[in-house]
XYZ file of N, CA, C and O in Angstrom:
708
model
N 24.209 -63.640 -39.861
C 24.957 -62.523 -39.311
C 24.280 -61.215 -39.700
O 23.794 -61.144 -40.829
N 24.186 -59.974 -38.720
C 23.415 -59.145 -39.143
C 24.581 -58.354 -39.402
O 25.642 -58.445 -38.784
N 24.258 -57.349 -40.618
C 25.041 -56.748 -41.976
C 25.310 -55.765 -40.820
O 26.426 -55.797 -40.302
N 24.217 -54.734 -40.287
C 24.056 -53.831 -39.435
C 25.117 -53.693 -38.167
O 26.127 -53.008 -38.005
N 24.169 -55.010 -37.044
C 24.874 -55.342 -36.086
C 26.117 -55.399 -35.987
O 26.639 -54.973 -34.956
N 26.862 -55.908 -36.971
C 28.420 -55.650 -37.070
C 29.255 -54.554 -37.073
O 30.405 -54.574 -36.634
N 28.794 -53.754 -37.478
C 29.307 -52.242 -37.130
C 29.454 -51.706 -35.974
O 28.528 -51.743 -35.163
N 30.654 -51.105 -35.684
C 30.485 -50.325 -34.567
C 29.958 -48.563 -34.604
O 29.926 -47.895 -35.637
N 29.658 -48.165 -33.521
C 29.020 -47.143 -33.800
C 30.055 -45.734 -33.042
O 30.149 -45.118 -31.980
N 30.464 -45.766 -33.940
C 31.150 -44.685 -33.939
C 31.539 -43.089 -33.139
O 31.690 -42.114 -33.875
N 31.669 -42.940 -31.751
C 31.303 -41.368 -31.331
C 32.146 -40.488 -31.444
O 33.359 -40.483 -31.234
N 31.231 -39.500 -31.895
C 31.910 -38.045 -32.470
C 32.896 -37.544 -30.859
O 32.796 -37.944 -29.700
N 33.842 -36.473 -31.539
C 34.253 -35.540 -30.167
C 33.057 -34.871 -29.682
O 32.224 -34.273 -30.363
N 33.071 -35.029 -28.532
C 31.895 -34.261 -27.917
C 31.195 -34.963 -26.992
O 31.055 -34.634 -25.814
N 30.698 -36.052 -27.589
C 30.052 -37.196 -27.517
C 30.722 -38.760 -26.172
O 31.816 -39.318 -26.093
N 29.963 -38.868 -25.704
C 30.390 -39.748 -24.651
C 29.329 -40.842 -24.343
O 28.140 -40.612 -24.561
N 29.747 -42.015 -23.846
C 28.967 -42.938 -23.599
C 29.246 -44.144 -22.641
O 30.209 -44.902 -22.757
N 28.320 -44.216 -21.722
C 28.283 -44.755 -20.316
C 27.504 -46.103 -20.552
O 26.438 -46.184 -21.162
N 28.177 -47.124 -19.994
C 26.834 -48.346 -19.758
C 26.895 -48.846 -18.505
O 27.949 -49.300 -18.057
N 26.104 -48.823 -18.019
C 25.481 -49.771 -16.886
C 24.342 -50.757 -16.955
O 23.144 -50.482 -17.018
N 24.940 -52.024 -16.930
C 23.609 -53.224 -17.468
C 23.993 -53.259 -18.330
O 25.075 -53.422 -18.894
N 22.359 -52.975 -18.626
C 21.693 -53.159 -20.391
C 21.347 -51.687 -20.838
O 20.643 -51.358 -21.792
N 22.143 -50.698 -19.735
C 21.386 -49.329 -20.059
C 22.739 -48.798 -20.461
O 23.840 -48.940 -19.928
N 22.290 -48.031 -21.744
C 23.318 -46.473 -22.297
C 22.931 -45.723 -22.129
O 21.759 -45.769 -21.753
N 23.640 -44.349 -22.280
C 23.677 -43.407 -21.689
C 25.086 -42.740 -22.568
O 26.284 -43.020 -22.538
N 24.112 -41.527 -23.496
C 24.848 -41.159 -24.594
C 24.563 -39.539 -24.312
O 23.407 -39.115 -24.294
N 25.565 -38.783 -24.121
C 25.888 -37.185 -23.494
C 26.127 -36.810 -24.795
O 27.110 -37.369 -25.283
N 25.406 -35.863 -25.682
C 26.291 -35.082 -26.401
C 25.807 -33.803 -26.439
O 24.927 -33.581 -25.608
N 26.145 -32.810 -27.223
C 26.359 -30.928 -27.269
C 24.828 -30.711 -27.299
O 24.471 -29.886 -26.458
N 23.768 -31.265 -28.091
C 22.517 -31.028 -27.725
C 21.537 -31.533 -26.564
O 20.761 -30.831 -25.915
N 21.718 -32.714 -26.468
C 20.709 -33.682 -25.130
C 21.936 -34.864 -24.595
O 23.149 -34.992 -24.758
N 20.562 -35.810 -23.683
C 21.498 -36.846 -23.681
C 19.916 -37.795 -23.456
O 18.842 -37.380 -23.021
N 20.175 -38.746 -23.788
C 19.341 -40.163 -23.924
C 19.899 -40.965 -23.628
O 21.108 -40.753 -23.540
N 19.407 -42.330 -23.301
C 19.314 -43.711 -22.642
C 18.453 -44.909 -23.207
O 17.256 -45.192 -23.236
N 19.176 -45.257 -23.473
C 18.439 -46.956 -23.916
C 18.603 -48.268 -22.916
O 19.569 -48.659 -22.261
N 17.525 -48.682 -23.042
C 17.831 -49.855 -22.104
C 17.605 -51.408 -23.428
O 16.659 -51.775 -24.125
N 18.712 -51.806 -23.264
C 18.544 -53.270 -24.631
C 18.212 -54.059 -23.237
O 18.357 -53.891 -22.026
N 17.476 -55.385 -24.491
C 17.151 -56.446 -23.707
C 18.386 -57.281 -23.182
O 19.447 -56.699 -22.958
N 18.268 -58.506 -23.005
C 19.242 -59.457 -22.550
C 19.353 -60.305 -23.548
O 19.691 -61.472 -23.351
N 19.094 -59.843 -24.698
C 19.333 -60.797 -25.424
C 20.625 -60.344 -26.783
O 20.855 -61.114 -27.716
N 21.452 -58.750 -26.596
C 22.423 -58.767 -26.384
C 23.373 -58.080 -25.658
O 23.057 -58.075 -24.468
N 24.406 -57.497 -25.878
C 25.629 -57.148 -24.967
C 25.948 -56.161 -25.507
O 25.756 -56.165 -26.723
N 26.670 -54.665 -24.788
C 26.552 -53.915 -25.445
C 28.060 -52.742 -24.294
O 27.885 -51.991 -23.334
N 29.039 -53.042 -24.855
C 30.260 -52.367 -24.741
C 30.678 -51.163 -25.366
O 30.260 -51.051 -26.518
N 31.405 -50.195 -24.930
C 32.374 -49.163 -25.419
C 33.678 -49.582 -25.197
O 34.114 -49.990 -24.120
N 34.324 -49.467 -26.292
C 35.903 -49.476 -26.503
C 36.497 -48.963 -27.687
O 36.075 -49.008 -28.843
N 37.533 -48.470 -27.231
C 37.988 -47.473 -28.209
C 37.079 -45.981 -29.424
O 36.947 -45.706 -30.617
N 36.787 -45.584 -28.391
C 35.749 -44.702 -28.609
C 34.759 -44.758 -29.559
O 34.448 -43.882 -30.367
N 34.069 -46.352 -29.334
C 33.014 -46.791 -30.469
C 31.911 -47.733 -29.363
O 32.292 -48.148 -28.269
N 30.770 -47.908 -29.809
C 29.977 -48.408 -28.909
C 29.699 -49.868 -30.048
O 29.183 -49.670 -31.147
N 30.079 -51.166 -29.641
C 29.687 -52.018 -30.292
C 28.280 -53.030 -29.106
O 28.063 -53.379 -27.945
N 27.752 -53.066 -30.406
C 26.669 -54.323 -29.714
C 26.983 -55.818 -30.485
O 27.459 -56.032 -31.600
N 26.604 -56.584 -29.624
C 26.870 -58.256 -29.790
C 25.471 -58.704 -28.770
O 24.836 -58.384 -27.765
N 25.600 -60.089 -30.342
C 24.108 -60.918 -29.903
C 24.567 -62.066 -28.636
O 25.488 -62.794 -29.007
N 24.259 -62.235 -27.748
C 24.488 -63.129 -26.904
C 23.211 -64.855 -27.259
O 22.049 -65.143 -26.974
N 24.203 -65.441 -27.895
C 23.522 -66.365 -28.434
C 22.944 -66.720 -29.681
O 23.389 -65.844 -30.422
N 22.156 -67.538 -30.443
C 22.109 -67.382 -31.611
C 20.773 -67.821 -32.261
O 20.400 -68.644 -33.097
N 20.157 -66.728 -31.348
C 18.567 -67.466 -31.219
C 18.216 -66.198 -32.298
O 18.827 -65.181 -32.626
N 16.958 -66.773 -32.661
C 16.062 -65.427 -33.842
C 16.106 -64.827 -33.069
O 17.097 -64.180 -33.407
N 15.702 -64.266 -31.794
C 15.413 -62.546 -31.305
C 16.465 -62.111 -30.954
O 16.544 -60.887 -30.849
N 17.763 -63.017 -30.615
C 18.990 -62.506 -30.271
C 19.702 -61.657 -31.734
O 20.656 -60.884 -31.815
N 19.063 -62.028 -32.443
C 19.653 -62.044 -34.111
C 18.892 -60.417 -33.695
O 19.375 -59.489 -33.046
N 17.632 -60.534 -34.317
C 16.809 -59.327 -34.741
C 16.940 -58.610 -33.391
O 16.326 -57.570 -33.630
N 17.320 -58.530 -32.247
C 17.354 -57.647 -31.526
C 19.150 -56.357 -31.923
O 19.445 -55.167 -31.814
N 19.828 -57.700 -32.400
C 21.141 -56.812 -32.338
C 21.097 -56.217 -33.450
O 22.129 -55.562 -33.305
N 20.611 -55.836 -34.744
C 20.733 -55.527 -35.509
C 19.693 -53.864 -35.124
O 19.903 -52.800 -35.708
N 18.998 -53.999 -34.415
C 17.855 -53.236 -33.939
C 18.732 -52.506 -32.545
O 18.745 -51.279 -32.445
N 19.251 -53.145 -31.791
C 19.913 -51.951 -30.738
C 21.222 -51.418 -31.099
O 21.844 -50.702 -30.315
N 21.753 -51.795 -32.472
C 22.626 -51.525 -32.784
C 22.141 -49.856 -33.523
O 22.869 -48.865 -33.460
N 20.873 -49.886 -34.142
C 20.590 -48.848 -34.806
C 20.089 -47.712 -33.709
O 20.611 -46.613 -33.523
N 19.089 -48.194 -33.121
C 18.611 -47.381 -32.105
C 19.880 -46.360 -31.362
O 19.574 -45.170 -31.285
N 21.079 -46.702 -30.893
C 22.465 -46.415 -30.243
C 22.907 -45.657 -31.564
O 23.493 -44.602 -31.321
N 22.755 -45.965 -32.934
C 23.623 -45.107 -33.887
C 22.543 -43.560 -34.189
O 22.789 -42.451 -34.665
N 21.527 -44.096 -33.731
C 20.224 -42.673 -34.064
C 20.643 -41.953 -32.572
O 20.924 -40.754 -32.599
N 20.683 -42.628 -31.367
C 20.669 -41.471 -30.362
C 22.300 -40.931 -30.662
O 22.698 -40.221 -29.739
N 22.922 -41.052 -31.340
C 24.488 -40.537 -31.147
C 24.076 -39.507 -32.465
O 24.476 -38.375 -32.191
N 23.449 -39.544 -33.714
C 23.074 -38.591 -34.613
C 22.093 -37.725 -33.927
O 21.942 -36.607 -34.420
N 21.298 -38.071 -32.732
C 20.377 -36.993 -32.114
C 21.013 -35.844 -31.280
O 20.772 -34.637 -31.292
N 22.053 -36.704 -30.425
C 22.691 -35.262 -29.799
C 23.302 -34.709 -29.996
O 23.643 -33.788 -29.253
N 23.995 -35.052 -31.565
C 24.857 -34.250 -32.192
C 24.116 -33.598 -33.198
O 23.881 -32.403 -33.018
N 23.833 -33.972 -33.897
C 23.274 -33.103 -35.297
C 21.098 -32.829 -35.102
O 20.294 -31.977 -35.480
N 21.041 -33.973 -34.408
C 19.556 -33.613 -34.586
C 18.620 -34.519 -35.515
O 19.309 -35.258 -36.218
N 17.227 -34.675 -35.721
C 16.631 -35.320 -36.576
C 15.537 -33.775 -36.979
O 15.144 -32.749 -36.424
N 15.426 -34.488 -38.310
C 14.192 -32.847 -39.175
C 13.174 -33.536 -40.188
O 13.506 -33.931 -41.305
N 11.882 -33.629 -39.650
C 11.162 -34.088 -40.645
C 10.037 -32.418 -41.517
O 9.211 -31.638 -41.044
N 10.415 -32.524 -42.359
C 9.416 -31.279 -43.652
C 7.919 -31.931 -43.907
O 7.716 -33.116 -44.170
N 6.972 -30.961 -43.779
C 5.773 -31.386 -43.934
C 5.542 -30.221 -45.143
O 6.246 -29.215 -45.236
N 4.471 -30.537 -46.009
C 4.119 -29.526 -46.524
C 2.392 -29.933 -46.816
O 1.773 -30.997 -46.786
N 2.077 -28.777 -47.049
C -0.278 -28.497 -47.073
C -0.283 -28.145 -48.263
O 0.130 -27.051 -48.647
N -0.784 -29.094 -49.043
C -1.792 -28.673 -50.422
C -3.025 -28.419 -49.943
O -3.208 -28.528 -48.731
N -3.897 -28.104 -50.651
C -5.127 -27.189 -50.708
C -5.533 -25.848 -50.446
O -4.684 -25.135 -49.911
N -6.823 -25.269 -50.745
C -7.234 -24.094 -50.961
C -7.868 -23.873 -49.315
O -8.821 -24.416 -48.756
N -7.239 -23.208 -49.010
C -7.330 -22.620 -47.655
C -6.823 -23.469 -46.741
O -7.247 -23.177 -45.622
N -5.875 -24.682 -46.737
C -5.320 -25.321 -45.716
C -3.911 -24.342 -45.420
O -3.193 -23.937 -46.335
N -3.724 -24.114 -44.279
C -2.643 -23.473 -43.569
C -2.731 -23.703 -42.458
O -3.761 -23.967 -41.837
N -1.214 -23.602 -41.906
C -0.610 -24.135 -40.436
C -0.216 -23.018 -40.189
O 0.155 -22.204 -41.034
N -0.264 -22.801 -38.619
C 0.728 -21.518 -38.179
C 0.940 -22.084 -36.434
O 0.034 -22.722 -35.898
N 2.023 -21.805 -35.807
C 2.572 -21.716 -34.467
C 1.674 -20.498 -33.571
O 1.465 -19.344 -33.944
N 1.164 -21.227 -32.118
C 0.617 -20.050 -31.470
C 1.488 -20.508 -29.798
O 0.926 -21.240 -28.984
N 2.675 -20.005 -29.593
C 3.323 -20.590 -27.893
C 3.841 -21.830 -28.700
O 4.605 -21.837 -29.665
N 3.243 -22.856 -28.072
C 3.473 -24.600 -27.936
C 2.504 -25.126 -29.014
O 2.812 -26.047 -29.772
N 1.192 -24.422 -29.043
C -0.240 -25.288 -29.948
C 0.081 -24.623 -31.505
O 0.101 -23.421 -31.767
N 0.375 -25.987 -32.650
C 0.003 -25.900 -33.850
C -1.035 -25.529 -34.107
O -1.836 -26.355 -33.668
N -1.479 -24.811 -34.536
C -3.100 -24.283 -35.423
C -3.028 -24.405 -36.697
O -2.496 -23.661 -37.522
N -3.812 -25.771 -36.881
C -4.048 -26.442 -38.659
C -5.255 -25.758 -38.923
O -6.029 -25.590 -37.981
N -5.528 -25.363 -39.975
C -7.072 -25.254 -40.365
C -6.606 -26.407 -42.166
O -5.682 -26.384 -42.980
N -7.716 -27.125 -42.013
C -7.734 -28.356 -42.691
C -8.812 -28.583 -43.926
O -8.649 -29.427 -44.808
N -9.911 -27.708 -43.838
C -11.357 -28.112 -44.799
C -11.951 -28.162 -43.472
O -12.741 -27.218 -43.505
N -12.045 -28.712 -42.298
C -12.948 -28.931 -41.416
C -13.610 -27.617 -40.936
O -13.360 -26.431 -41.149
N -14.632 -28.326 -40.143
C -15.563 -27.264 -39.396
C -15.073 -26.787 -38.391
O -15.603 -25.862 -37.776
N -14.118 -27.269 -38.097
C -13.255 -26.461 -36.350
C -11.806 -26.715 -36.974
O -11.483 -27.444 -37.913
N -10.939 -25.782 -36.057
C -9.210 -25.578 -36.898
C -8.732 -26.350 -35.356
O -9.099 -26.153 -34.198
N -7.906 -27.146 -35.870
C -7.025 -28.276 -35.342
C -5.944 -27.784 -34.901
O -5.109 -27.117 -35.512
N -5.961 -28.230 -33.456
C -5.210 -27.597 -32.274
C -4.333 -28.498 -31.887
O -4.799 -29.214 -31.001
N -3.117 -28.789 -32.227
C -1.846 -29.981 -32.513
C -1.256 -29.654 -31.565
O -0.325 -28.938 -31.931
N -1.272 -29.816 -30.160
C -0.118 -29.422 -28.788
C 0.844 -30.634 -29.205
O 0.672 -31.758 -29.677
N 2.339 -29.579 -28.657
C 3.821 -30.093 -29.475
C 4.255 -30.824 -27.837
O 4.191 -30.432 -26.672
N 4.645 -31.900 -28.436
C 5.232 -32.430 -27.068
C 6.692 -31.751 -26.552
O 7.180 -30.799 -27.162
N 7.366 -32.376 -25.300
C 8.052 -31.965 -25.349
C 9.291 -32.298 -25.565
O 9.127 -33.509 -25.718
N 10.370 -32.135 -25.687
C 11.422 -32.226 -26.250
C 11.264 -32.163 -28.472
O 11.922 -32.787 -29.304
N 10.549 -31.523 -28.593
C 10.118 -31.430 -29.721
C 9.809 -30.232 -30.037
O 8.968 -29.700 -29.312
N 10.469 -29.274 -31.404
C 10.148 -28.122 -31.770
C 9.754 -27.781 -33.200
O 10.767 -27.611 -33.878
N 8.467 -27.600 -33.989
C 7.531 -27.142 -34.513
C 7.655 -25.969 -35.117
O 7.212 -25.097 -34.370
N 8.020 -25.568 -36.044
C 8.203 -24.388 -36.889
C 6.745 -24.499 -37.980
O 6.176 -25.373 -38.634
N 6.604 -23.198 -37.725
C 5.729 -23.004 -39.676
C 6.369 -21.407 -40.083
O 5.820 -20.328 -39.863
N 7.381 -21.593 -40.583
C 7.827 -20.495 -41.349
C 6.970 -20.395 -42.253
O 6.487 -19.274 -42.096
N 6.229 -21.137 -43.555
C 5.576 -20.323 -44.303
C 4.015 -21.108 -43.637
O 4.025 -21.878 -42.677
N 2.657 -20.661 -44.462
C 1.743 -21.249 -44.050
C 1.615 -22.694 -44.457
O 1.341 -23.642 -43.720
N 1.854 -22.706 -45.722
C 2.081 -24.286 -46.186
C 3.233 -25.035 -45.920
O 3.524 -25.870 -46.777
N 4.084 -24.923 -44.771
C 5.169 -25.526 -44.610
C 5.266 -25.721 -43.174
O 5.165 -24.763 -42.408
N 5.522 -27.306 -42.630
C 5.582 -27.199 -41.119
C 7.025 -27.838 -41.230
O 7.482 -28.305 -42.273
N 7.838 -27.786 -39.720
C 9.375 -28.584 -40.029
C 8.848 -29.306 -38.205
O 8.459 -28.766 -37.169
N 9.013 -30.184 -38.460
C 9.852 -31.014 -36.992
C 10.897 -31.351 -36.586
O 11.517 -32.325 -37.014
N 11.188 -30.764 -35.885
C 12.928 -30.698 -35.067
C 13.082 -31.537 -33.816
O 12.104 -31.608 -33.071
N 13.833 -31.972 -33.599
C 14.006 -33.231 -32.298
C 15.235 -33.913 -32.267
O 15.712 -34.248 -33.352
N 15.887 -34.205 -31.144
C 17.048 -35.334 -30.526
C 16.280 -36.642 -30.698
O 17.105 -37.520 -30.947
N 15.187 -37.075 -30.671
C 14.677 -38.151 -31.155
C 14.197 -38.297 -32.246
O 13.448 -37.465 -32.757
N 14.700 -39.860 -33.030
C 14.059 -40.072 -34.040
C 12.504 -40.624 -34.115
O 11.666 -40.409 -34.991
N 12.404 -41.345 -33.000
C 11.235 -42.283 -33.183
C 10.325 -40.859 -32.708
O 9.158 -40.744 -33.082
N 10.847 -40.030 -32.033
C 9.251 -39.060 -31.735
C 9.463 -38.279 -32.466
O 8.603 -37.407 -32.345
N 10.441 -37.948 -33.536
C 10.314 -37.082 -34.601
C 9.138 -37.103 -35.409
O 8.214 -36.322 -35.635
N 9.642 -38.843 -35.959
C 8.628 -39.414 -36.844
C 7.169 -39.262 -36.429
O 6.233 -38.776 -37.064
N 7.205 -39.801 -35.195
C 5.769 -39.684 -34.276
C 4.986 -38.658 -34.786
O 3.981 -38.406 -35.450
N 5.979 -38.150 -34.125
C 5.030 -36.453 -33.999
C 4.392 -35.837 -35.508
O 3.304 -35.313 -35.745
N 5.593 -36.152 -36.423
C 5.068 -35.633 -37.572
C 3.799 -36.642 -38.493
O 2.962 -36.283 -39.320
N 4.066 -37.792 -38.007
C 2.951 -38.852 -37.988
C 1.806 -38.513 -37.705
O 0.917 -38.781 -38.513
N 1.562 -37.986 -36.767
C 0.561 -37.486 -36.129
C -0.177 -36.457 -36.666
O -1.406 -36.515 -36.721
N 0.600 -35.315 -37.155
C 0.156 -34.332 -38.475
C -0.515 -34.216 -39.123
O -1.544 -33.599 -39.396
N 0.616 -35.409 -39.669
C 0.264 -35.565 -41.102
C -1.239 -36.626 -41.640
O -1.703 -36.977 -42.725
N -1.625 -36.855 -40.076
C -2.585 -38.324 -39.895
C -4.068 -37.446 -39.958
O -5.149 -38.029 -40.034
N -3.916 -35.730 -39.907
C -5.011 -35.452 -39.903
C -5.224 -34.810 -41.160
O -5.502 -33.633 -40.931
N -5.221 -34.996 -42.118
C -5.908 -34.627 -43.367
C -4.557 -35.111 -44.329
O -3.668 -34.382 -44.770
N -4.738 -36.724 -44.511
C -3.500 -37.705 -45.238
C -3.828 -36.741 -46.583
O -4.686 -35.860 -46.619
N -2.849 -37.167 -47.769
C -3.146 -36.315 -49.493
C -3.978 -37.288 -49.852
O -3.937 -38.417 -49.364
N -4.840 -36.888 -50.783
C -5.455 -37.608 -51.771
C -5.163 -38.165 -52.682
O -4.406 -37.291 -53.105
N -5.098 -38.976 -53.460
C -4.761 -38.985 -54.722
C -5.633 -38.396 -55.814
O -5.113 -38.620 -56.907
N -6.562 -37.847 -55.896
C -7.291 -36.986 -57.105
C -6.302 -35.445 -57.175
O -5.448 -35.304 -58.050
N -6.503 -34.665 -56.410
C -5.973 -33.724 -56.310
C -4.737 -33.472 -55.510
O -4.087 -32.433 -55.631
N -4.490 -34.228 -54.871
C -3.032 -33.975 -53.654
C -3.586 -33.207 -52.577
O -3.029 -32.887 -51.527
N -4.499 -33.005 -52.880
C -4.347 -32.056 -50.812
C -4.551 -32.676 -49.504
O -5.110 -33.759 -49.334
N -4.065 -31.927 -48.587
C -3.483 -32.691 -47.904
C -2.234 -32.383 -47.015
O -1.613 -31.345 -47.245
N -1.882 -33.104 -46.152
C -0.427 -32.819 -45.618
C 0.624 -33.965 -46.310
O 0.279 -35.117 -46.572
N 1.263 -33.701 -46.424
C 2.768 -34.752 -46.873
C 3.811 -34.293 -46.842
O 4.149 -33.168 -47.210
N 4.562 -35.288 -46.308
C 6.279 -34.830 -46.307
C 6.448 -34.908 -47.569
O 6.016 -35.607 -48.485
N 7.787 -33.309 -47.336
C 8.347 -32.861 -48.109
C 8.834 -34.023 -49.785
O 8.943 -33.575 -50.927
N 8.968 -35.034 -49.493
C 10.073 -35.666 -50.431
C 9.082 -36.806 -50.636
O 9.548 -37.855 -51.080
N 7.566 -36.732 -50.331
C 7.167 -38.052 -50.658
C 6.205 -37.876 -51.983
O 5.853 -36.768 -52.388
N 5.914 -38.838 -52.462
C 5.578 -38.531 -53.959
C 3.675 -39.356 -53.742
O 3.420 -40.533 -53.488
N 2.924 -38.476 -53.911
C 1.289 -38.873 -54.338
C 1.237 -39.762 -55.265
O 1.859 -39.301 -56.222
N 0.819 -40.830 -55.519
C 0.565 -41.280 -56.392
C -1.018 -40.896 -57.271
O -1.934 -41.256 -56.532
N -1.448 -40.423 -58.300
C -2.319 -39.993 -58.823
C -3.343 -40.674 -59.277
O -3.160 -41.786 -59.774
N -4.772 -40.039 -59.166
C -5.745 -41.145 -60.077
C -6.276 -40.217 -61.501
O -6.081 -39.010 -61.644
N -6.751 -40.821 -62.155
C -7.375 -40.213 -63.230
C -9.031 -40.083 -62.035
O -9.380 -40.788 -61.088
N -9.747 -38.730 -62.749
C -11.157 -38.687 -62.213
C -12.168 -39.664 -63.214
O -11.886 -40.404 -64.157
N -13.356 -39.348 -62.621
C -14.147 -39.944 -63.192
C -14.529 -39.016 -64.240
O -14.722 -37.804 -64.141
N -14.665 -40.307 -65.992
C -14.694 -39.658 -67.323
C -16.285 -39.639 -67.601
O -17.027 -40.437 -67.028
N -16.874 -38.447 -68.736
C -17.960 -38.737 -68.818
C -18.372 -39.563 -70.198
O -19.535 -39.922 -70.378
């Protein structure tokens, strides 16, 4: 039995939700999104909660409901509250800044890194060492800041680098003489 899947998912006032098929269709105060689950489970509103059920009791019927059950509880936290991933730049002369739509990283490299923001996705650098990603989606939140952060990962000698806010470097000792 999945721990997850059993839950129903809960919608805020505001918040509304349509199915047709295998497709949802979740309206709230910021966006609205759509999922389409497989057939391998079922996926009702009643009593102003969206529950999913495995149709059958096969492994992917298992791991799918536990998985469209979450996906449906992230788009109902997207159009209400939002997803925010924090980046932050160690090193000596690494800085980010916003120009329109295009991030401008300068990194250590020989050319400064030109990061175009997709869309439904918004990109702050309030300070130079600090970028934020804002989004109704989680998976392109992550993406996006994935993507970032993929161009100059931290080190472990010194930390520089990009890394989210809350993640911890693990350190090396240098080489002793």
């Amino acid at each position: 039995m999945s721990r997850i899947g059993k839950k129903p998912v809960e919608l805020p006032s505001g918040v509304t939700a349509t199915v047709s098929g295998q497709t949802i269709e979740i309206k709230g105060p910021k966006d609205t999104q759509s999922f389409t689950a497989t057939d391998d489970v079922t996926i009702a509103v009643e009593d102003n909660a969206v529950t999913v059920t495995p149709r059958g009791s096969s492994k992917r019927a298992r791991q799918q409901w536990g998985m469209s059950r979450t996906v449906v509880a992230n788009m109902v936290t997207g159009v209400t509250t939002g997803f925010k991933k924090e980046l932050e730049i160690n090193g000596v002369g690494y800085r980010a800044q916003m120009q329109g739509d295009v991030l401008k990283l300068s990194l250590g490299l020989s050319h400064e890194v030109n990061f175009e923001v997709p869309a439904g996705i918004t990109v702050t650098a309030p300070k130079p060492t600090q970028i934020i990603v804002e989004g109704t989606s989680a998976q392109l939140v992550g993406q996006v800041a994935a993507n970032i952060r993929e161009w100059r990962k931290p080190e472990p000698y010194k930390g520089k680098g990009i890394k989210y806010k809350d993640e911890y470097i693990f350190r090396k000792e240098g080489k002793k003489k």
